[in-house]
Short mmCIF file of C-alpha atoms and ligand atoms in Angstrom, two decimals:
data_model
loop_
_atom_site.label_atom_id
_atom_site.label_comp_id
_atom_site.label_asym_id
_atom_site.label_seq_id
_atom_site.Cartn_x
_atom_site.Cartn_y
_atom_site.Cartn_z
CA MET A 1 1.88 2.29 -10.98
CA GLN A 2 -1.42 1.62 -9.50
CA SER A 3 -2.41 5.27 -8.28
CA GLN A 4 -5.27 6.62 -9.48
CA THR A 5 -4.43 10.46 -9.63
CA ALA A 6 -1.34 11.52 -11.72
CA GLN A 7 1.45 13.66 -9.65
CA SER A 8 1.32 17.33 -10.31
CA VAL A 9 4.63 18.58 -11.77
CA SER A 10 5.95 22.16 -11.49
CA VAL A 11 8.88 21.99 -14.16
CA LEU A 12 11.29 25.47 -13.47
CA GLY A 13 13.51 26.24 -16.19
CA SER A 14 11.77 23.95 -18.73
CA THR A 15 13.41 25.04 -21.66
CA GLY A 16 16.76 24.01 -20.39
CA SER A 17 19.01 20.93 -21.02
CA ILE A 18 17.59 19.45 -17.90
CA GLY A 19 14.00 21.10 -18.59
CA VAL A 20 13.92 19.35 -22.11
CA SER A 21 15.16 15.91 -20.67
CA THR A 22 12.41 16.07 -17.54
CA LEU A 23 10.14 16.64 -20.12
CA ASP A 24 11.07 13.77 -22.07
CA VAL A 25 10.69 11.47 -19.08
CA LEU A 26 7.62 12.66 -18.07
CA ALA A 27 6.20 12.34 -21.40
CA ARG A 28 6.94 9.01 -21.22
CA HIS A 29 4.82 8.52 -18.50
CA PRO A 30 1.07 10.32 -18.78
CA GLN A 31 -0.45 8.43 -16.21
CA ARG A 32 1.85 8.82 -13.87
CA TYR A 33 2.57 12.41 -14.16
CA ALA A 34 0.61 16.04 -15.16
CA VAL A 35 2.66 18.95 -15.76
CA HIS A 36 1.18 21.71 -13.65
CA ALA A 37 3.61 24.73 -14.66
CA LEU A 38 6.61 25.54 -17.08
CA THR A 39 8.40 28.51 -16.67
CA ALA A 40 11.47 29.83 -18.78
CA ARG A 41 13.19 33.21 -19.30
CA GLY A 42 14.02 33.39 -22.85
CA ARG A 43 12.94 31.23 -26.00
CA ILE A 44 9.50 32.02 -25.57
CA ALA A 45 8.61 30.47 -28.85
CA GLU A 46 9.98 27.12 -27.53
CA LEU A 47 7.77 27.51 -24.13
CA ALA A 48 4.69 28.32 -26.39
CA GLN A 49 5.44 24.70 -28.13
CA GLN A 50 5.84 22.96 -24.42
CA CYS A 51 2.46 24.71 -23.53
CA ARG A 52 0.68 23.42 -26.67
CA ARG A 53 2.05 19.61 -25.93
CA PHE A 54 1.85 19.56 -21.85
CA LYS A 55 -0.93 21.88 -21.52
CA PRO A 56 0.13 22.80 -18.02
CA ARG A 57 -2.40 25.27 -15.71
CA PHE A 58 0.63 28.00 -15.72
CA ALA A 59 3.31 29.20 -17.38
CA VAL A 60 5.71 31.87 -16.11
CA VAL A 61 8.05 34.30 -17.95
CA ALA A 62 10.46 36.40 -16.83
CA THR A 63 8.97 40.07 -17.77
CA GLU A 64 5.97 41.48 -18.44
CA LYS A 65 7.04 41.71 -22.13
CA GLY A 66 7.46 38.30 -22.12
CA ALA A 67 3.96 37.20 -20.91
CA VAL A 68 2.48 39.27 -23.80
CA GLU A 69 4.62 37.33 -26.29
CA LEU A 70 3.41 34.32 -24.82
CA ARG A 71 0.00 35.01 -24.73
CA GLN A 72 -0.25 36.32 -28.49
CA LEU A 73 1.77 33.19 -29.37
CA LEU A 74 -0.83 30.71 -28.06
CA ALA A 75 -3.82 33.02 -28.69
CA ASP A 76 -5.01 30.68 -31.42
CA GLU A 77 -4.98 28.23 -29.13
CA ALA A 78 -8.07 27.12 -26.98
CA SER A 79 -5.67 27.70 -24.06
CA SER A 80 -6.48 27.95 -20.75
CA VAL A 81 -2.79 28.27 -19.72
CA GLU A 82 -2.58 31.34 -17.26
CA ILE A 83 0.32 33.45 -18.02
CA LEU A 84 2.39 35.02 -14.91
CA TRP A 85 5.80 36.35 -14.83
CA GLY A 86 8.69 37.17 -12.70
CA SER A 87 10.13 35.67 -9.33
CA GLU A 88 6.59 35.76 -7.83
CA GLY A 89 5.23 33.63 -10.68
CA LEU A 90 8.12 31.52 -10.07
CA CYS A 91 7.64 31.15 -6.42
CA GLN A 92 3.87 30.44 -6.88
CA VAL A 93 3.97 28.12 -9.08
CA ALA A 94 6.72 26.21 -6.77
CA SER A 95 4.43 26.49 -3.73
CA ASP A 96 0.83 25.82 -5.27
CA PRO A 97 -0.85 23.58 -2.85
CA GLN A 98 -1.89 21.74 -5.87
CA VAL A 99 1.29 20.83 -6.83
CA ASP A 100 3.29 17.43 -5.58
CA VAL A 101 6.96 17.71 -7.29
CA VAL A 102 8.94 20.82 -8.10
CA MET A 103 11.74 20.26 -10.69
CA ALA A 104 14.33 23.29 -9.56
CA ALA A 105 16.13 23.54 -13.05
CA ILE A 106 16.79 27.01 -13.43
CA VAL A 107 20.52 28.00 -14.08
CA GLY A 108 22.19 30.05 -11.05
CA ALA A 109 21.29 32.30 -8.07
CA ALA A 110 18.11 33.54 -10.17
CA GLY A 111 16.58 29.68 -8.75
CA LEU A 112 17.19 30.37 -5.22
CA ARG A 113 13.66 31.85 -4.40
CA PRO A 114 11.45 29.85 -5.92
CA THR A 115 13.56 26.44 -4.91
CA LEU A 116 13.39 27.66 -1.38
CA ALA A 117 9.57 28.51 -1.87
CA ALA A 118 8.86 24.89 -2.86
CA VAL A 119 11.16 23.64 0.07
CA GLU A 120 9.03 25.59 2.58
CA ALA A 121 5.85 24.43 0.92
CA GLY A 122 7.20 20.68 1.64
CA LYS A 123 7.08 19.71 -2.08
CA LYS A 124 9.03 16.83 -3.30
CA VAL A 125 11.71 18.76 -4.79
CA LEU A 126 14.34 17.31 -7.29
CA LEU A 127 17.34 19.47 -7.00
CA ALA A 128 19.36 20.40 -10.25
CA ASN A 129 19.84 24.07 -9.58
CA LYS A 130 22.78 23.29 -7.56
CA GLU A 131 24.05 27.02 -7.25
CA ALA A 132 20.72 27.67 -4.84
CA LEU A 133 21.88 24.87 -2.38
CA VAL A 134 25.69 26.07 -2.40
CA MET A 135 24.96 29.82 -2.00
CA ALA A 136 22.46 29.15 0.72
CA GLY A 137 23.79 26.15 2.64
CA PRO A 138 22.67 26.47 6.31
CA VAL A 139 19.47 28.79 5.46
CA PHE A 140 18.62 26.07 2.90
CA MET A 141 19.34 22.89 5.23
CA ARG A 142 17.40 24.66 8.01
CA ALA A 143 14.32 25.14 5.87
CA LEU A 144 14.27 21.68 4.62
CA ALA A 145 14.53 20.55 8.30
CA ARG A 146 11.65 22.41 9.17
CA SER A 147 9.27 22.05 6.68
CA GLY A 148 9.85 18.09 6.16
CA ALA A 149 10.27 18.58 2.13
CA ARG A 150 11.77 15.91 0.25
CA LEU A 151 15.25 16.65 -1.44
CA LEU A 152 16.31 14.59 -4.12
CA PRO A 153 19.47 15.12 -5.89
CA ILE A 154 19.22 15.37 -9.79
CA ASP A 155 22.96 16.12 -10.63
CA SER A 156 24.35 13.09 -11.88
CA GLU A 157 27.15 12.54 -8.94
CA HIS A 158 24.80 13.14 -5.93
CA ASN A 159 21.87 11.12 -7.33
CA ALA A 160 24.83 8.23 -7.39
CA ILE A 161 25.92 8.80 -4.30
CA PHE A 162 21.99 8.37 -2.71
CA GLN A 163 21.62 5.53 -4.69
CA CYS A 164 24.89 4.10 -3.34
CA LEU A 165 23.71 4.85 0.41
CA PRO A 166 21.27 3.07 2.39
CA GLN A 167 17.81 4.89 2.19
CA PRO A 168 17.06 6.44 4.65
CA CYS A 169 20.69 7.59 5.74
CA ALA A 170 20.39 9.30 9.00
CA SER A 171 24.62 9.78 9.14
CA LEU A 172 27.48 8.58 7.20
CA GLU A 173 29.12 7.21 10.29
CA GLU A 174 26.23 5.22 11.22
CA ALA A 175 25.92 3.91 7.48
CA GLY A 176 29.76 2.76 7.78
CA VAL A 177 30.76 5.23 4.87
CA GLU A 178 34.43 6.14 5.08
CA LYS A 179 34.53 8.36 2.01
CA ILE A 180 32.87 9.73 -0.80
CA LEU A 181 34.49 9.38 -4.22
CA LEU A 182 33.00 12.43 -6.45
CA THR A 183 33.64 11.25 -10.16
CA GLY A 184 34.46 14.40 -12.65
CA SER A 185 35.34 13.89 -16.52
CA GLY A 186 37.99 16.79 -16.21
CA GLY A 187 36.00 18.66 -19.30
CA PRO A 188 37.36 19.92 -22.56
CA PHE A 189 40.42 20.88 -20.87
CA ARG A 190 42.09 17.99 -19.21
CA THR A 191 44.84 17.47 -21.37
CA ARG A 192 45.36 20.65 -23.42
CA ALA A 193 48.52 22.43 -22.85
CA VAL A 194 48.32 24.95 -19.79
CA SER A 195 50.22 27.47 -22.03
CA ASP A 196 46.94 27.53 -24.23
CA LEU A 197 44.42 27.99 -21.90
CA HIS A 198 44.40 31.90 -21.89
CA ARG A 199 43.10 31.68 -25.38
CA VAL A 200 40.24 29.14 -25.21
CA THR A 201 37.06 30.36 -26.76
CA PRO A 202 33.59 30.24 -25.28
CA ASP A 203 32.65 27.38 -28.21
CA GLU A 204 35.26 25.33 -26.95
CA ALA A 205 34.71 25.42 -23.47
CA CYS A 206 31.16 24.47 -24.05
CA ALA A 207 31.98 21.57 -26.12
CA HIS A 208 31.97 19.18 -23.57
CA PRO A 209 33.34 15.54 -24.47
CA ASN A 210 30.28 13.49 -22.60
CA TRP A 211 27.50 15.52 -21.69
CA SER A 212 25.14 18.33 -23.72
CA MET A 213 24.63 20.93 -21.03
CA GLY A 214 23.62 24.72 -21.00
CA ARG A 215 26.40 27.15 -21.03
CA LYS A 216 26.73 28.21 -17.86
CA ILE A 217 27.50 24.59 -16.32
CA SER A 218 29.54 23.63 -19.45
CA VAL A 219 32.24 26.42 -18.43
CA ASP A 220 31.87 25.61 -15.05
CA SER A 221 33.17 21.85 -16.26
CA ALA A 222 35.74 23.18 -18.24
CA THR A 223 37.09 25.28 -15.30
CA MET A 224 36.24 22.23 -12.77
CA MET A 225 34.03 24.92 -10.45
CA ASN A 226 31.30 22.45 -11.38
CA LYS A 227 33.15 20.10 -9.13
CA GLY A 228 33.89 22.70 -6.68
CA LEU A 229 30.33 23.63 -6.35
CA GLU A 230 29.58 19.69 -6.33
CA PHE A 231 31.69 19.25 -3.63
CA ILE A 232 30.02 22.20 -1.63
CA GLU A 233 26.74 20.44 -2.52
CA ALA A 234 27.98 16.85 -1.04
CA CYS A 235 28.77 18.17 1.86
CA LEU A 236 25.48 19.90 2.59
CA LEU A 237 23.25 16.84 0.89
CA PHE A 238 25.17 14.05 2.90
CA ASN A 239 26.36 15.95 6.01
CA ALA A 240 29.74 15.22 5.42
CA ARG A 241 33.13 16.52 6.56
CA PRO A 242 35.23 18.24 3.70
CA GLU A 243 37.77 15.57 4.27
CA GLN A 244 35.36 12.85 3.60
CA ILE A 245 35.18 13.82 0.21
CA GLU A 246 37.89 12.89 -2.77
CA VAL A 247 37.28 14.19 -6.27
CA VAL A 248 38.53 11.56 -8.80
CA VAL A 249 38.77 12.09 -12.62
CA HIS A 250 37.22 9.89 -14.48
CA PRO A 251 37.27 10.69 -18.21
CA GLN A 252 34.50 8.52 -19.47
CA SER A 253 31.58 9.62 -17.04
CA ILE A 254 30.31 6.37 -17.23
CA VAL A 255 30.67 6.13 -12.87
CA HIS A 256 28.88 8.63 -11.92
CA SER A 257 30.46 8.69 -8.29
CA MET A 258 31.30 6.06 -5.65
CA VAL A 259 30.74 5.22 -1.88
CA GLN A 260 33.73 3.63 0.14
CA TYR A 261 32.50 1.90 3.32
CA ARG A 262 34.73 0.64 6.28
CA ASP A 263 34.74 -3.16 5.15
CA GLY A 264 36.51 -2.18 1.99
CA SER A 265 33.44 -2.16 -0.27
CA LEU A 266 33.45 0.53 -3.08
CA LEU A 267 29.97 0.70 -4.53
CA ALA A 268 29.60 2.55 -7.86
CA GLN A 269 26.50 3.84 -10.00
CA MET A 270 27.02 3.47 -13.50
CA GLY A 271 25.15 4.27 -16.61
CA ASN A 272 25.82 6.07 -20.04
CA PRO A 273 26.00 9.77 -19.47
CA ASP A 274 22.28 11.05 -19.99
CA MET A 275 20.52 12.77 -17.52
CA ARG A 276 17.08 11.03 -17.81
CA THR A 277 18.37 8.82 -15.51
CA PRO A 278 19.02 10.50 -12.46
CA ILE A 279 15.55 12.22 -13.63
CA ALA A 280 13.78 9.29 -13.85
CA HIS A 281 15.07 7.88 -10.58
CA ALA A 282 14.32 11.03 -8.40
CA LEU A 283 10.75 11.48 -10.32
CA ALA A 284 9.53 8.02 -9.38
CA PHE A 285 11.68 7.44 -6.57
CA PRO A 286 11.60 4.81 -4.55
CA GLU A 287 10.13 2.89 -7.71
CA ARG A 288 12.29 2.65 -10.88
CA ILE A 289 11.01 3.90 -14.36
CA ASP A 290 11.36 4.07 -17.89
CA SER A 291 13.60 6.68 -18.70
CA GLY A 292 14.47 6.17 -22.36
CA VAL A 293 18.33 5.72 -21.61
CA ALA A 294 19.96 2.73 -23.15
CA ALA A 295 21.20 0.07 -20.84
CA LEU A 296 25.06 0.76 -20.53
CA ASP A 297 27.01 -1.45 -22.72
CA LEU A 298 30.23 -2.25 -20.99
CA ILE A 299 31.97 -4.66 -23.22
CA ALA A 300 31.63 -1.81 -26.11
CA GLN A 301 32.92 0.88 -23.41
CA GLY A 302 36.08 -1.65 -22.96
CA ARG A 303 37.62 0.46 -20.33
CA LEU A 304 37.40 3.12 -17.63
CA ASP A 305 40.11 5.35 -16.40
CA PHE A 306 40.60 7.12 -13.09
CA GLU A 307 43.41 9.47 -12.01
CA ALA A 308 43.71 12.44 -9.20
CA PRO A 309 42.58 15.94 -10.23
CA ASP A 310 45.21 18.62 -11.27
CA ILE A 311 44.88 21.14 -8.90
CA GLN A 312 47.25 23.61 -10.67
CA ARG A 313 45.43 23.43 -13.87
CA PHE A 314 41.96 23.65 -12.50
CA PRO A 315 42.05 26.25 -9.04
CA CYS A 316 38.73 26.63 -8.95
CA LEU A 317 38.72 23.39 -7.23
CA ARG A 318 41.16 24.72 -4.14
CA LEU A 319 39.07 28.00 -4.36
CA ALA A 320 35.70 26.17 -3.60
CA ARG A 321 37.68 23.92 -0.51
CA GLU A 322 38.46 27.30 0.90
CA ALA A 323 35.24 28.61 0.81
CA MET A 324 33.66 25.58 2.43
CA ASP A 325 36.28 25.70 5.23
CA ALA A 326 35.94 29.63 5.48
CA GLY A 327 31.72 28.57 5.66
CA GLY A 328 29.01 31.00 6.54
CA SER A 329 28.75 33.63 3.33
CA ALA A 330 31.78 32.12 1.79
CA PRO A 331 30.26 29.78 -0.50
CA ALA A 332 27.83 32.49 -1.48
CA VAL A 333 30.52 34.84 -2.78
CA LEU A 334 32.22 32.18 -4.37
CA ASN A 335 29.36 31.41 -6.42
CA ALA A 336 28.31 35.18 -7.30
CA ALA A 337 31.74 35.51 -8.51
CA ASN A 338 31.91 32.79 -10.42
CA GLU A 339 28.70 33.48 -12.07
CA VAL A 340 29.51 37.16 -13.18
CA ALA A 341 33.17 35.87 -14.01
CA VAL A 342 31.60 33.05 -16.37
CA GLU A 343 29.38 35.62 -17.97
CA ALA A 344 32.06 37.92 -19.02
CA PHE A 345 33.90 34.74 -20.31
CA LEU A 346 31.09 33.93 -22.46
CA GLU A 347 30.69 37.26 -23.60
CA GLY A 348 34.51 37.15 -24.98
CA LYS A 349 35.14 39.99 -22.43
CA LEU A 350 37.26 37.75 -20.04
CA ALA A 351 39.94 35.20 -20.42
CA PHE A 352 39.34 31.65 -19.57
CA THR A 353 42.15 31.90 -17.17
CA SER A 354 41.15 35.11 -15.66
CA ILE A 355 37.78 33.44 -14.13
CA PRO A 356 39.42 31.73 -11.24
CA ALA A 357 41.69 34.96 -10.96
CA VAL A 358 38.49 37.07 -10.35
CA ILE A 359 36.97 34.83 -8.00
CA GLU A 360 40.01 34.61 -5.85
CA GLN A 361 39.74 38.31 -5.78
CA VAL A 362 36.70 38.73 -4.70
CA MET A 363 36.95 36.03 -2.01
CA LYS A 364 39.87 37.77 -0.60
CA SER A 365 38.09 41.43 -0.50
CA ALA A 366 34.67 39.96 0.91
CA GLN A 367 34.16 39.89 4.64
CA VAL A 368 32.96 36.32 6.00
CA VAL A 369 29.55 36.69 7.80
CA GLU A 370 27.00 34.27 9.06
CA LEU A 371 23.97 33.30 6.78
CA THR A 372 21.42 33.96 9.30
CA GLY A 373 18.18 33.97 6.66
CA LEU A 374 17.46 34.45 2.95
CA ASP A 375 18.09 38.28 3.26
CA ALA A 376 21.51 37.60 4.36
CA VAL A 377 22.39 35.26 1.62
CA GLU A 378 21.11 38.02 -1.24
CA THR A 379 23.26 40.56 0.32
CA ALA A 380 26.16 38.39 0.46
CA ASP A 381 25.32 37.30 -3.57
CA CYS A 382 24.82 41.16 -4.40
CA ASN A 383 27.75 42.41 -2.78
CA ALA A 384 30.02 39.95 -4.29
CA ARG A 385 28.67 40.55 -8.04
CA LEU A 386 29.03 44.34 -7.56
CA GLN A 387 32.94 43.35 -6.57
CA ALA A 388 33.44 40.85 -8.95
CA ARG A 389 32.19 43.71 -11.65
CA GLN A 390 34.77 46.13 -10.35
CA VAL A 391 37.56 43.54 -10.47
CA LEU A 392 36.49 42.90 -14.14
CA GLU A 393 36.58 46.55 -14.92
CA ALA A 394 39.71 46.98 -13.18
CA LEU A 395 41.43 44.31 -15.43
P1 NAD B 401 20.12 25.86 -19.15
O1 NAD B 401 21.17 27.11 -19.47
O2 NAD B 401 20.27 24.72 -20.06
O3 NAD B 401 18.78 26.19 -18.90
C1 NAD B 401 18.23 27.02 -17.66
C2 NAD B 401 16.84 27.20 -17.48
O4 NAD B 401 16.72 28.47 -17.01
C3 NAD B 401 16.08 27.86 -19.19
O5 NAD B 401 14.98 27.41 -19.22
C4 NAD B 401 16.23 29.17 -18.82
O6 NAD B 401 14.92 29.99 -19.36
C5 NAD B 401 15.96 29.42 -17.21
N1 NAD B 401 16.36 30.34 -16.57
C6 NAD B 401 17.77 30.81 -16.66
N2 NAD B 401 18.18 32.33 -15.92
C7 NAD B 401 16.89 32.41 -15.74
C8 NAD B 401 16.44 33.53 -14.72
N3 NAD B 401 17.13 34.60 -14.54
N4 NAD B 401 15.13 33.59 -14.70
C9 NAD B 401 14.22 32.32 -14.51
N5 NAD B 401 14.41 31.33 -15.47
C10 NAD B 401 15.80 31.39 -16.06
O7 NAD B 401 20.77 25.34 -17.96
P2 NAD B 401 21.15 23.65 -17.63
O8 NAD B 401 22.18 22.85 -18.01
O9 NAD B 401 19.23 22.90 -17.60
O10 NAD B 401 21.06 23.47 -16.16
C11 NAD B 401 20.10 23.94 -15.09
C12 NAD B 401 20.70 23.64 -14.02
O11 NAD B 401 20.92 22.26 -13.96
C13 NAD B 401 21.95 24.43 -13.19
O12 NAD B 401 22.09 24.81 -12.21
C14 NAD B 401 23.17 23.56 -13.81
O13 NAD B 401 24.14 23.50 -12.50
C15 NAD B 401 22.17 22.09 -13.00
N6 NAD B 401 22.75 20.62 -13.75
C16 NAD B 401 22.64 20.59 -14.93
C17 NAD B 401 22.96 19.34 -15.95
C18 NAD B 401 22.71 19.26 -17.18
O14 NAD B 401 23.29 18.25 -17.69
N7 NAD B 401 22.65 20.23 -18.00
C19 NAD B 401 23.62 18.67 -14.73
C20 NAD B 401 23.79 18.97 -13.40
C21 NAD B 401 23.06 19.45 -12.76
MG1 MG B 402 26.95 17.17 -11.98
#
């Protein structure tokens, strides 16, 4: 690249799976990118290590205690990193006028405020944190339209769809798009006997056949709630009607999604399952940069399979469609109930097959309201969490 100054990047959730992959890509292009801020909730020693290597101006942790710990770890360095903590610190480094690009890679609803702050500040926002978009749907999209921020999808499927669409793409209709085919591997339990599913362990659920990811999204992949959240994400990002999106199970995770056009063309984006490809694509868009990912060897790969999803086995897919149809606060309720249920499953307090049951019960009892702003989103989220905890206790 010819530009004189490097782009300044804040990586929210830098110690996570996406955060680490992002730093790997950034490190390959030191002339092109400088790290402005790194943030983490736990794993402070790892964050300290990242600070030594990437020399950000800011590091943000979740608590004051974490800030003290990080300060001590960096005490012997001639380190000029300024340490902040809490949601305010995250919002500050997401919206700082000196920042060009924000990687939103915090997991779950905790990422909503900083991601929205980046959108409102008109940043180039690389969105991995799908939960933020799903829960706040219309509020998020209105903020985007107001600020003119550039939102680029990191989720491999949405990044693939983006790559298969003409850019810019004002409307699917005008672009001649009939359908979006959202692919998913089916996770580790695609072929496991349904009668066994009630006793699968968190470690089994997190052992994804193709992707190495954080534990929450790994469980979401095992229940296919991940595909449900992605279905809502796709409706929002591409302004698609629910019936324009079809989920296709593709166990090899080589085709990352497809777009079907009215002339019979089906465009697919393919690649090895490695998140550094969508990260590099979004970082440099519209240019292409090295991501460190090896080229796909189709001959070695041999075959690609596709099948319809099994709705009986994966009720979360149905629940996500119902939430999208209900609109308003329903996706926020779906997401909050899922986060509580997944956490309980990971703590060994809930059977795998009870995850959808908890979510369904919470959705049945929650009132659907219009999302007028961030407060309404957070109220819906908070109430659904309370309700989910009550359902858990009753079980
Ligand atoms: P992860 O659990 O590996 O990492 C999460 C990061 O967020 C960590 O740095 C953690 O410290 C931070 N964090 C967690 N809770 C926080 C809180 N309350 N406050 C502040 N920071 C907090 O997760 P991941 O797999 O990297 O996923 C991150 C996001 O990207 C998720 O929304 C996920 O759905 C999405 N995503 C991930 C992948 C993948 O391959 N891992 C693919 C597509 C989308
Ligand atoms: Mg995905």
